[in-house]
Amino acid sequence: MAHFAANPAPLRLTGGGTLAGTVQVPGDKSISHRALLFGAIAEGETRIEGLLPAEDPLSTAACLRAMGVEVSPIQAGQPVTVQGAGLDGFQEPGDVLDCGNSGTTMRLMLGLLAGRVGRHFVLTGDGSLRGRPMRRVGAPLAQMGAQINGRGEGNFAPLAVQGQPLRGTTIHTPVASAQVKSAILLAALTADGPTTVIEPAQSRDHSERMLRAFGAELSVGGAGNTVVTLTPGQTLKGQAVVVPGDISSAAFWLVAGAITPGAEITVQNVGLNPSRTGILEVLEQMGAHISVLNRRDVAGEPVGDLRVCHGPLQAFEISGDLIPRLVDEIPVLAVAACCADGISRIRDAEELRVKETDRLAVMARQLGAMGGRIEEFADGMTISGCTELHGAEVDSETDHRVAMSLAVAAGIAQGDTLLHRPEAAAVSYPGFWDDLARLKQQAN
Ligand code: S3P
């Protein structure tokens, strides 16, 4: 659970100054969850290097341990080992499984548990997670025979899963969501025949890559890789997984480097999976000075170092199939848009309303308090550029990506910003505030 102290101290962020140096962002959150989950259902040991030691993956590990899976302690810089329990090895937990703030934990876990015949599981989470829609996973799983009950006709946690035999089928998902796709693929592993997932646009494909690496039989096709078929029957084998740095965490430094006068930042070891690199395309479209250095392949995922420095920016327009490829970066792109020449437009991004917070409303409110000129729409926003932001009293509203986006904005604002609930950053980037202080110091 994302534990926030009753009255934690707000953080004072000084405006002005610049940023310089090299930073290594922590491991990719999506890949970290999957390495733990797939390791748990494999046979033998999985050894994970670079696992993200943050609250969200800790929630996944805690749920797995509660079902008898041995996961070694998760500490920064230490490899993590998972002793695979096999596809049918989970014990029925003696208590409710707590997914904390993590939508990925809850949604993937639903897929993983739906087919554990004869066992009962209850999943819950913090206030944010209990308000997030789960029927998008429950409904396709029900098509496979799953039995999942919860508040709001099965839409909201706490959710009860009664394990059932599952049938392979073809499922069209209404939203391009890697969490939904991955839940179906995990359930498909124990179905009685092949399962095909057809997405409206491709979402991140880490599950497909890693399931294949663990030995699953999986084919990907269709226009834009939107059709994925998993055929059950293979035994998954424990693997050595190397988790690259999270491009969604790197995004804060990329935008900070691009908008902060005098800044020059290198972010090392960043995952560059094409289903995640929309942010780079938009920053290039804006004219940002970004270069990719040292491109390489690490354990089935493309990786590189990113160098960014300050320069003039043009407004951007984003919509359609690009949105799933940068969905988590939209809050910080809103900050970049304030510094660009022209009006930036974000469309087809209604998914942001059901993230850890309603990120369209929260960014419009919080960045607006700093002078951002934002017009909010049902599925996006327009942001007027060439706006001088000013320091203000703002709030992460418990959302990690909002906290870090506001910190980037505070750096270029006139005067100081007082950020309430900064500790939310620990959900995905526990060292963010230390890295920010270091990059500021190195610039002096
Ligand atoms: C994730 C998928 C995305 C993303 C989330 C992590 C994943 O959510 O926003 O932070 O690991 O599969 P959706 O699948 O709901 O788009």
Coordinates of C-alpha atoms and ligand atoms in Angstrom, one line a residue:
M1 CA 0.0 0.0 0.0
A2 CA 1.3 3.5 -0.8
H3 CA 1.6 4.7 2.8
F4 CA 1.5 8.4 3.2
A5 CA 2.1 9.8 6.6
A6 CA -0.8 11.7 8.1
N7 CA 0.8 15.2 7.8
P8 CA 4.0 14.7 5.9
A9 CA 6.1 17.8 5.3
P10 CA 5.7 19.6 2.0
L11 CA 8.9 20.0 -0.1
R12 CA 10.3 23.4 -1.0
L13 CA 11.6 23.5 -4.5
T14 CA 13.6 26.5 -5.6
G15 CA 13.0 28.0 -9.1
G16 CA 15.9 29.0 -11.3
G17 CA 19.4 27.5 -11.6
T18 CA 20.2 24.7 -14.0
L19 CA 20.9 20.9 -14.1
A20 CA 23.9 19.1 -15.3
G21 CA 25.5 15.6 -15.2
T22 CA 24.7 12.0 -15.6
V23 CA 21.9 10.1 -14.0
Q24 CA 20.9 6.4 -14.0
V25 CA 17.2 6.0 -13.6
P26 CA 15.9 2.9 -11.8
G27 CA 14.7 -0.2 -13.5
D28 CA 11.6 -0.3 -15.7
K29 CA 8.5 -0.7 -13.7
S30 CA 6.5 -2.7 -16.3
I31 CA 9.4 -5.1 -16.8
S32 CA 10.1 -5.4 -13.1
H33 CA 6.5 -6.6 -12.4
R34 CA 6.6 -9.1 -15.2
A35 CA 10.0 -10.5 -14.2
L36 CA 8.6 -11.2 -10.7
L37 CA 5.3 -12.6 -11.9
F38 CA 6.7 -14.8 -14.7
G39 CA 9.5 -16.0 -12.4
A40 CA 6.9 -17.1 -9.9
I41 CA 5.0 -19.3 -12.4
A42 CA 8.1 -20.7 -14.0
E43 CA 10.0 -23.8 -13.0
G44 CA 13.4 -23.2 -11.4
E45 CA 15.0 -20.0 -10.4
T46 CA 14.7 -16.6 -12.0
R47 CA 17.5 -14.1 -11.3
I48 CA 16.6 -10.4 -11.9
E49 CA 19.2 -7.7 -12.2
G50 CA 18.1 -4.1 -12.1
L51 CA 14.7 -4.7 -10.6
L52 CA 13.0 -1.5 -9.6
P53 CA 13.2 -1.3 -5.8
A54 CA 10.0 0.9 -5.5
E55 CA 6.6 0.6 -3.9
D56 CA 4.8 -0.9 -6.9
P57 CA 7.1 -3.9 -7.5
L58 CA 7.3 -4.4 -3.7
S59 CA 3.5 -4.8 -3.8
T60 CA 3.8 -7.5 -6.5
A61 CA 6.5 -9.3 -4.5
A62 CA 4.4 -9.1 -1.3
C63 CA 1.4 -10.7 -3.1
L64 CA 3.6 -13.5 -4.4
R65 CA 5.1 -14.2 -1.1
A66 CA 1.7 -14.4 0.5
M67 CA 1.0 -17.3 -1.9
G68 CA 4.1 -19.1 -0.9
V69 CA 6.5 -17.9 -3.6
E70 CA 10.1 -17.4 -2.4
V71 CA 11.2 -13.9 -3.5
S72 CA 14.6 -12.7 -2.1
P73 CA 14.7 -9.3 -0.4
I74 CA 14.4 -6.4 -2.9
Q75 CA 17.3 -3.9 -2.3
A76 CA 18.8 -1.3 -4.6
G77 CA 21.8 -2.7 -6.5
Q78 CA 21.2 -6.3 -5.4
P79 CA 20.0 -9.0 -7.8
V80 CA 16.6 -10.5 -6.8
T81 CA 15.9 -14.2 -7.1
V82 CA 12.5 -15.8 -7.5
Q83 CA 12.1 -19.5 -6.8
G84 CA 9.5 -20.5 -9.4
A85 CA 6.4 -22.3 -8.0
G86 CA 5.3 -23.6 -11.4
L87 CA 2.1 -22.8 -13.3
D88 CA -0.1 -24.4 -10.6
G89 CA 2.1 -23.8 -7.5
F90 CA 0.4 -20.9 -5.8
Q91 CA -1.0 -21.6 -2.3
E92 CA -4.4 -20.1 -1.4
P93 CA -3.4 -17.0 0.7
G94 CA -4.6 -16.8 4.3
D95 CA -5.4 -13.1 3.9
V96 CA -6.4 -10.4 1.4
L97 CA -3.7 -9.6 -1.2
D98 CA -2.7 -6.0 -1.0
C99 CA -1.8 -4.4 -4.3
G100 CA -1.1 -1.0 -2.8
N101 CA -1.1 1.7 -5.4
S102 CA -0.3 -0.6 -8.3
G103 CA -2.8 -1.1 -11.1
T104 CA -0.3 -3.4 -12.9
T105 CA -0.1 -5.7 -9.8
M106 CA -3.9 -5.9 -9.5
R107 CA -4.7 -6.4 -13.2
L108 CA -2.0 -8.9 -14.0
M109 CA -2.7 -10.8 -10.8
L110 CA -6.3 -11.1 -11.8
G111 CA -5.2 -12.9 -15.0
L112 CA -2.7 -15.0 -13.1
L113 CA -5.2 -16.2 -10.5
A114 CA -8.4 -16.6 -12.5
G115 CA -7.4 -20.2 -13.6
R116 CA -6.2 -21.5 -10.2
V117 CA -9.0 -24.0 -9.9
G118 CA -10.6 -24.5 -6.5
R119 CA -8.7 -21.6 -4.8
H120 CA -10.0 -18.3 -3.6
F121 CA -8.2 -15.0 -3.6
V122 CA -9.2 -11.5 -2.5
L123 CA -7.4 -8.5 -4.0
T124 CA -7.4 -4.9 -2.6
G125 CA -5.3 -1.8 -2.7
D126 CA -5.1 1.8 -1.6
G127 CA -7.8 4.4 -2.0
S128 CA -6.7 5.3 -5.5
L129 CA -6.5 1.7 -6.7
R130 CA -9.9 0.9 -5.2
G131 CA -11.4 3.6 -7.4
R132 CA -9.8 2.4 -10.7
P133 CA -11.8 0.3 -13.2
M134 CA -11.2 -3.4 -13.1
R135 CA -14.0 -4.7 -15.3
R136 CA -11.8 -4.0 -18.3
V137 CA -9.9 -7.1 -17.1
G138 CA -12.7 -9.0 -15.4
A139 CA -15.0 -8.9 -18.5
P140 CA -12.5 -10.5 -20.9
L141 CA -11.5 -13.0 -18.3
A142 CA -15.2 -13.9 -17.7
Q143 CA -15.3 -14.7 -21.5
M144 CA -12.7 -17.3 -20.7
G145 CA -14.8 -18.7 -17.8
A146 CA -13.3 -16.7 -14.9
Q147 CA -15.3 -15.9 -11.8
I148 CA -14.4 -12.4 -10.4
N149 CA -16.7 -10.4 -8.1
G150 CA -16.4 -7.0 -6.6
R151 CA -18.1 -3.7 -6.0
G152 CA -19.9 -1.9 -8.8
E153 CA -20.7 -5.2 -10.5
G154 CA -17.2 -6.4 -10.4
N155 CA -15.6 -3.1 -11.4
F156 CA -13.9 -2.1 -8.2
A157 CA -11.7 -3.8 -5.6
P158 CA -11.9 -5.4 -3.2
L159 CA -12.2 -8.2 -5.8
A160 CA -12.8 -11.9 -5.1
V161 CA -11.5 -14.5 -7.5
Q162 CA -12.7 -18.0 -7.4
G163 CA -10.3 -20.0 -9.6
Q164 CA -12.1 -21.8 -12.5
P165 CA -11.1 -23.9 -15.5
L166 CA -10.6 -21.5 -18.4
R167 CA -11.3 -21.8 -22.1
G168 CA -9.2 -20.4 -24.9
T169 CA -11.0 -17.9 -27.0
T170 CA -10.6 -14.7 -29.1
I171 CA -11.0 -11.4 -27.3
H172 CA -11.2 -7.9 -28.8
T173 CA -10.1 -5.4 -26.1
P174 CA -11.8 -2.0 -26.3
V175 CA -8.8 -0.1 -25.0
A176 CA -5.1 -0.4 -26.0
S177 CA -3.9 -1.5 -22.5
A178 CA -0.9 -3.6 -21.8
Q179 CA -2.4 -4.4 -18.4
V180 CA -5.5 -5.9 -19.9
K181 CA -3.6 -7.7 -22.7
S182 CA -1.1 -9.1 -20.2
A183 CA -3.9 -10.3 -17.8
I184 CA -5.5 -12.2 -20.7
L185 CA -2.2 -13.8 -21.7
L186 CA -1.4 -14.9 -18.2
A187 CA -4.9 -16.5 -17.9
A188 CA -4.3 -18.0 -21.4
L189 CA -1.4 -20.0 -20.0
T190 CA -3.8 -22.4 -18.2
A191 CA -6.7 -22.3 -20.7
D192 CA -7.8 -25.4 -22.6
G193 CA -6.8 -24.0 -26.0
P194 CA -5.2 -21.0 -27.8
T195 CA -6.3 -17.5 -26.8
T196 CA -6.0 -14.5 -29.2
V197 CA -6.0 -10.9 -28.0
I198 CA -6.8 -8.2 -30.5
E199 CA -6.1 -4.7 -29.5
P200 CA -7.3 -1.4 -31.1
A201 CA -3.7 -0.2 -31.2
Q202 CA -0.5 -1.8 -29.9
S203 CA 0.2 -1.3 -26.2
R204 CA 3.6 -2.0 -24.7
D205 CA 4.8 -5.5 -25.5
H206 CA 7.0 -6.5 -22.6
S207 CA 4.8 -9.4 -21.7
E208 CA 5.1 -10.9 -25.2
R209 CA 8.9 -10.5 -25.2
M210 CA 9.3 -12.0 -21.8
L211 CA 6.8 -14.8 -22.0
R212 CA 8.6 -15.9 -25.2
A213 CA 12.0 -15.8 -23.4
F214 CA 10.5 -17.9 -20.6
G215 CA 9.5 -20.5 -23.2
A216 CA 5.8 -19.7 -23.9
E217 CA 4.4 -20.4 -27.4
L218 CA 3.2 -17.0 -28.6
S219 CA 2.7 -15.4 -32.0
V220 CA 2.3 -11.7 -32.8
G221 CA 0.8 -10.4 -36.0
G222 CA -1.9 -8.2 -37.5
A223 CA -1.6 -4.6 -38.6
G224 CA 0.8 -2.8 -36.1
N225 CA 1.3 -6.0 -34.0
T226 CA -2.2 -5.8 -32.6
V227 CA -3.0 -9.5 -32.6
V228 CA -1.3 -11.8 -30.1
T229 CA -2.0 -15.5 -29.8
L230 CA -0.8 -17.7 -26.9
T231 CA -1.0 -21.5 -27.1
P232 CA -0.9 -23.1 -23.7
G233 CA 1.0 -26.3 -22.9
Q234 CA 4.6 -25.1 -22.6
T235 CA 6.5 -25.2 -19.3
L236 CA 7.9 -21.8 -18.5
K237 CA 11.6 -22.0 -17.4
G238 CA 13.2 -19.6 -14.9
Q239 CA 15.5 -17.1 -16.7
A240 CA 18.2 -14.5 -16.1
V241 CA 16.4 -11.1 -16.6
V242 CA 18.2 -7.8 -16.9
V243 CA 15.8 -4.8 -16.4
P244 CA 16.8 -1.7 -18.3
G245 CA 16.2 1.8 -16.9
D246 CA 12.6 3.1 -17.1
I247 CA 12.0 5.5 -20.0
S248 CA 9.0 6.8 -18.1
S249 CA 11.3 7.9 -15.3
A250 CA 14.0 9.1 -17.8
A251 CA 11.2 11.3 -19.3
F252 CA 11.4 13.7 -16.3
W253 CA 15.1 14.4 -17.0
L254 CA 14.5 14.6 -20.7
V255 CA 12.0 17.3 -20.3
A256 CA 13.9 19.0 -17.5
G257 CA 17.0 19.0 -19.8
A258 CA 15.1 20.4 -22.7
I259 CA 13.3 23.2 -20.9
T260 CA 15.8 24.4 -18.2
P261 CA 18.2 27.1 -19.5
G262 CA 21.8 25.9 -19.6
A263 CA 20.9 22.3 -18.8
E264 CA 22.9 19.3 -20.1
I265 CA 21.9 15.8 -18.9
T266 CA 22.9 12.3 -19.8
V267 CA 20.5 9.5 -18.8
Q268 CA 22.2 6.1 -18.9
N269 CA 20.9 2.7 -19.6
V270 CA 17.3 3.6 -20.7
G271 CA 15.0 1.0 -22.2
L272 CA 14.1 1.9 -25.8
N273 CA 11.4 -0.6 -26.6
P274 CA 9.6 0.9 -29.6
S275 CA 6.2 0.5 -27.9
R276 CA 7.5 3.0 -25.2
T277 CA 9.5 5.6 -27.2
G278 CA 6.7 7.9 -28.2
I279 CA 8.2 10.5 -25.8
L280 CA 11.4 10.7 -27.9
E281 CA 9.4 11.2 -31.1
V282 CA 7.4 14.1 -29.5
L283 CA 10.5 15.7 -28.1
E284 CA 12.1 15.4 -31.6
Q285 CA 9.0 16.9 -33.2
M286 CA 9.4 19.8 -30.7
G287 CA 13.0 20.4 -31.8
A288 CA 14.6 19.3 -28.5
H289 CA 18.3 18.6 -28.6
I290 CA 18.3 14.9 -27.8
S291 CA 20.6 12.2 -29.0
V292 CA 20.7 8.5 -28.4
L293 CA 24.1 7.1 -27.7
N294 CA 25.5 3.6 -27.3
R295 CA 22.4 1.7 -28.7
R296 CA 22.5 -2.0 -27.6
D297 CA 20.3 -5.0 -26.9
V298 CA 20.1 -6.2 -23.3
A299 CA 18.2 -9.5 -22.6
G300 CA 15.7 -9.0 -25.4
E301 CA 15.0 -5.3 -24.9
P302 CA 16.7 -2.4 -26.8
V303 CA 18.7 0.0 -24.6
G304 CA 20.7 3.2 -25.0
D305 CA 21.9 6.3 -23.3
L306 CA 20.1 9.6 -23.9
R307 CA 21.8 13.0 -23.9
V308 CA 19.7 16.1 -23.8
C309 CA 20.4 19.8 -23.6
H310 CA 18.3 23.0 -23.4
G311 CA 17.1 24.7 -26.6
P312 CA 14.1 26.3 -28.2
L313 CA 11.0 24.1 -28.5
Q314 CA 8.0 24.0 -30.8
A315 CA 4.4 23.1 -29.8
F316 CA 3.3 19.5 -30.4
E317 CA 0.1 17.6 -31.4
I318 CA -0.4 14.1 -30.3
S319 CA -3.4 11.7 -30.7
G320 CA -4.4 8.2 -31.9
D321 CA -2.0 5.2 -31.9
L322 CA 0.8 7.3 -30.5
I323 CA -1.0 7.8 -27.1
P324 CA -0.4 4.2 -25.8
R325 CA 3.3 4.6 -26.6
L326 CA 3.7 7.6 -24.3
V327 CA 0.7 7.3 -22.0
D328 CA 2.6 7.8 -18.8
E329 CA 4.6 10.7 -20.1
I330 CA 1.7 13.0 -20.8
P331 CA 1.9 14.8 -17.4
V332 CA 5.5 15.9 -18.0
L333 CA 4.8 16.6 -21.7
A334 CA 2.2 19.1 -20.4
V335 CA 5.1 20.9 -18.6
A336 CA 7.2 20.9 -21.7
A337 CA 4.3 22.4 -23.7
C338 CA 4.3 25.4 -21.3
C339 CA 7.8 26.2 -22.6
A340 CA 7.1 25.6 -26.3
D341 CA 6.3 28.1 -29.0
G342 CA 2.6 27.7 -29.9
I343 CA -0.3 25.7 -28.6
S344 CA 0.2 22.0 -28.0
R345 CA -2.8 19.7 -28.4
I346 CA -3.3 16.3 -26.7
R347 CA -6.3 14.2 -28.0
D348 CA -7.5 10.6 -27.5
A349 CA -6.0 10.5 -24.1
E350 CA -9.1 9.7 -22.0
E351 CA -7.2 6.8 -20.4
L352 CA -5.4 9.4 -18.3
R353 CA -8.6 9.9 -16.3
V354 CA -8.3 6.4 -14.9
K355 CA -4.6 6.3 -13.9
E356 CA -3.4 6.7 -10.3
T357 CA -5.3 10.0 -10.4
D358 CA -7.3 11.7 -13.2
R359 CA -4.1 13.1 -14.7
L360 CA -5.9 15.5 -17.1
A361 CA -7.8 17.2 -14.3
V362 CA -4.9 17.0 -11.8
M363 CA -2.3 18.5 -14.2
A364 CA -4.7 21.2 -15.4
R365 CA -5.3 22.1 -11.7
Q366 CA -1.8 21.9 -10.4
L367 CA 0.2 23.2 -13.4
G368 CA -2.6 25.8 -13.7
A369 CA -1.8 27.0 -10.1
M370 CA 1.8 27.7 -11.4
G371 CA 0.4 29.8 -14.2
G372 CA 0.1 27.1 -16.9
R373 CA -2.6 28.0 -19.4
I374 CA -4.3 24.7 -19.9
E375 CA -7.8 23.9 -21.4
E376 CA -9.0 20.5 -20.4
F377 CA -11.2 18.4 -22.6
A378 CA -12.9 15.0 -22.1
D379 CA -10.1 13.2 -23.9
G380 CA -7.1 15.6 -23.6
M381 CA -6.0 19.2 -23.2
T382 CA -4.5 22.2 -25.1
I383 CA -1.6 23.9 -23.5
S384 CA -0.5 27.4 -24.5
G385 CA 3.2 27.8 -24.8
C386 CA 5.7 30.6 -24.0
T387 CA 4.2 30.8 -20.5
E388 CA 6.2 32.0 -17.6
L389 CA 5.5 29.7 -14.7
H390 CA 5.6 31.0 -11.2
G391 CA 6.2 29.2 -7.9
A392 CA 3.1 28.2 -6.1
E393 CA 1.7 25.8 -3.4
V394 CA 0.9 22.6 -5.3
D395 CA 0.0 19.0 -4.5
S396 CA 0.9 15.7 -6.1
E397 CA -2.6 14.5 -5.1
T398 CA -0.7 11.2 -4.2
D399 CA 0.3 10.6 -7.9
H400 CA 4.0 9.8 -8.4
R401 CA 4.1 11.1 -12.0
V402 CA 2.4 14.3 -11.0
A403 CA 4.8 14.9 -8.2
M404 CA 7.8 14.5 -10.5
S405 CA 6.3 16.6 -13.3
L406 CA 5.6 19.4 -10.9
A407 CA 9.2 19.3 -9.7
V408 CA 10.4 19.7 -13.3
A409 CA 8.0 22.7 -13.6
A410 CA 9.2 24.2 -10.3
G411 CA 12.8 24.2 -11.6
I412 CA 12.0 26.7 -14.3
A413 CA 9.4 28.8 -12.3
Q414 CA 10.0 32.2 -10.9
G415 CA 10.3 31.8 -7.1
D416 CA 9.8 28.9 -4.9
T417 CA 7.2 26.1 -5.1
L418 CA 5.9 24.2 -2.1
L419 CA 5.0 20.7 -3.2
H420 CA 2.6 18.7 -0.9
R421 CA 2.9 14.9 -0.8
P422 CA 6.2 14.7 -2.7
E423 CA 6.7 11.2 -1.2
A424 CA 4.4 9.8 -3.9
A425 CA 7.4 9.7 -6.2
A426 CA 8.6 6.6 -4.3
V427 CA 5.9 4.5 -6.1
S428 CA 8.1 4.4 -9.2
Y429 CA 11.3 6.4 -8.5
P430 CA 12.4 6.4 -4.8
G431 CA 15.7 8.2 -5.6
F432 CA 14.1 11.0 -7.6
W433 CA 14.7 13.8 -5.1
D434 CA 18.3 12.8 -4.5
D435 CA 19.0 12.7 -8.2
L436 CA 17.4 16.1 -8.6
A437 CA 19.6 17.5 -5.9
R438 CA 22.7 16.0 -7.4
L439 CA 22.0 17.3 -10.9
K440 CA 21.4 20.8 -9.5
Q441 CA 24.6 20.6 -7.5
Q442 CA 26.7 19.4 -10.4
A443 CA 25.4 22.4 -12.4
N444 CA 27.0 24.9 -9.9
Ligands
S3P1 C1 1.5 -0.6 -17.7 C2 0.6 -0.3 -18.7 C3 0.0 1.1 -18.8 C4 0.8 2.1 -17.9 C5 1.1 1.6 -16.6 C6 2.0 0.3 -16.7 C7 2.0 -2.0 -17.7 O1 -1.3 1.0 -18.3 O2 0.0 3.3 -17.8 O3 1.9 2.6 -15.9 O4 3.0 -2.3 -17.0 O5 1.4 -2.9 -18.3 P1 -2.5 0.5 -19.3 O6 -2.2 -0.9 -19.6 O7 -3.7 0.5 -18.4 O8 -2.5 1.5 -20.4

